[in-house]
Amino acid sequence: MLMPKRKPVTAAYVFKVEFLDELALSQQAISELMGVSRKTVNELVNGKQRFTVDIALLLEKVFDTPPEFWLNLQRQSDLWKALNSARTKTRLAKAKAFRPQKKIASTKARA
């Protein structure tokens, strides 16, 4: 699996910079458009809450963006964090690959 050395851009960063800042939307305004609390928007902007399927669907409705856009940003960030954490590296070092034994097909014709 190839993973960039540099940390990928987060969904939180894109949400804040490319949408809220660029469109001059306050957290209060976007929370009203999404139908969620201002606290939820604040946690999304500050990276304290993940971009879930539900959030991605709300953002699709508000900004006409595919939910996969938000989910892929979140997935890339999650994967990078996991692959660069000591805990995951330790667990991966202990894991073993599954290697099934091949069955040899019989070449004898049945009578």
C-alpha positions as CSV (number, residue, x, y, z in Angstrom):
1,M,0.0,0.0,0.0
2,L,1.4,3.3,-1.0
3,M,0.8,6.2,1.4
4,P,2.3,9.6,1.0
5,K,4.9,10.8,3.5
6,R,3.1,14.1,3.8
7,K,-0.1,14.3,5.8
8,P,-3.1,14.6,3.5
9,V,-5.4,17.6,3.7
10,T,-8.2,17.0,6.1
11,A,-12.0,17.2,5.5
12,A,-12.0,19.8,8.3
13,Y,-9.5,22.0,6.5
14,V,-11.4,21.8,3.2
15,F,-14.7,22.4,4.9
16,K,-13.4,25.5,6.7
17,V,-11.1,27.1,4.0
18,E,-12.7,26.1,0.8
19,F,-16.4,26.4,1.9
20,L,-17.0,28.4,5.0
21,D,-14.2,31.0,4.5
22,E,-14.5,31.1,0.7
23,L,-18.2,31.6,0.8
24,A,-18.1,33.9,3.8
25,L,-20.4,31.6,5.8
26,S,-20.4,31.7,9.6
27,Q,-20.6,28.5,11.6
28,Q,-24.0,29.6,12.8
29,A,-25.2,30.1,9.2
30,I,-23.9,26.7,8.0
31,S,-25.4,25.0,11.1
32,E,-28.8,26.4,10.2
33,L,-28.4,25.3,6.6
34,M,-27.3,21.8,7.7
35,G,-29.9,21.5,10.4
36,V,-27.3,20.7,13.1
37,S,-26.1,22.5,16.1
38,R,-23.4,25.2,15.9
39,K,-21.3,23.0,18.3
40,T,-21.4,20.2,15.7
41,V,-20.2,22.6,12.9
42,N,-17.5,23.9,15.3
43,E,-16.3,20.3,16.0
44,L,-16.2,19.5,12.3
45,V,-14.2,22.7,11.6
46,N,-11.7,22.0,14.4
47,G,-11.3,18.3,13.5
48,K,-12.9,17.1,16.7
49,Q,-15.7,15.3,14.9
50,R,-15.3,13.0,12.0
51,F,-17.1,13.5,8.7
52,T,-19.6,10.6,8.8
53,V,-22.0,9.4,6.2
54,D,-24.8,11.5,7.7
55,I,-22.6,14.6,7.7
56,A,-21.5,13.9,4.1
57,L,-25.2,13.6,3.0
58,L,-26.1,16.9,4.7
59,L,-23.2,18.6,2.9
60,E,-24.3,17.1,-0.4
61,K,-27.7,18.8,0.1
62,V,-26.2,22.1,1.2
63,F,-23.3,22.4,-1.3
64,D,-24.3,20.0,-4.0
65,T,-21.1,18.0,-3.5
66,P,-21.0,14.2,-3.7
67,P,-20.9,12.6,-0.3
68,E,-17.9,10.5,-1.5
69,F,-15.9,13.7,-1.7
70,W,-16.2,14.3,2.1
71,L,-15.9,10.6,2.9
72,N,-12.8,10.1,0.8
73,L,-11.1,13.1,2.5
74,Q,-12.0,11.6,5.9
75,R,-10.8,8.1,4.9
76,Q,-7.5,9.4,3.6
77,S,-6.8,11.3,6.8
78,D,-7.9,8.3,9.0
79,L,-5.6,5.9,7.0
80,W,-2.7,8.3,7.2
81,K,-3.1,8.7,11.0
82,A,-3.4,4.9,11.5
83,L,-0.4,4.1,9.4
84,N,1.7,6.7,11.2
85,S,0.7,5.8,14.7
86,A,3.0,3.7,16.9
87,R,0.1,1.6,18.1
88,T,-0.8,0.6,14.6
89,K,2.8,-0.1,13.6
90,T,3.2,-2.4,16.6
91,R,0.0,-4.3,15.8
92,L,0.9,-4.6,12.1
93,A,4.3,-6.0,13.0
94,K,2.6,-8.7,15.0
95,A,0.0,-9.6,12.4
96,K,0.5,-12.6,10.1
97,A,-0.7,-13.0,6.6
98,F,-3.1,-15.8,5.8
99,R,-1.6,-18.2,3.3
100,P,-4.1,-20.9,2.2
101,Q,-2.7,-24.3,1.2
102,K,-3.4,-25.1,-2.4
103,K,-5.3,-28.3,-3.1
104,I,-3.8,-30.5,-5.8
105,A,-6.4,-31.4,-8.4
106,S,-6.6,-35.1,-9.2
107,T,-5.8,-35.9,-12.8
108,K,-7.1,-39.5,-12.6
109,A,-10.2,-40.1,-14.6
110,R,-13.1,-41.6,-12.7
111,A,-14.4,-44.8,-14.1
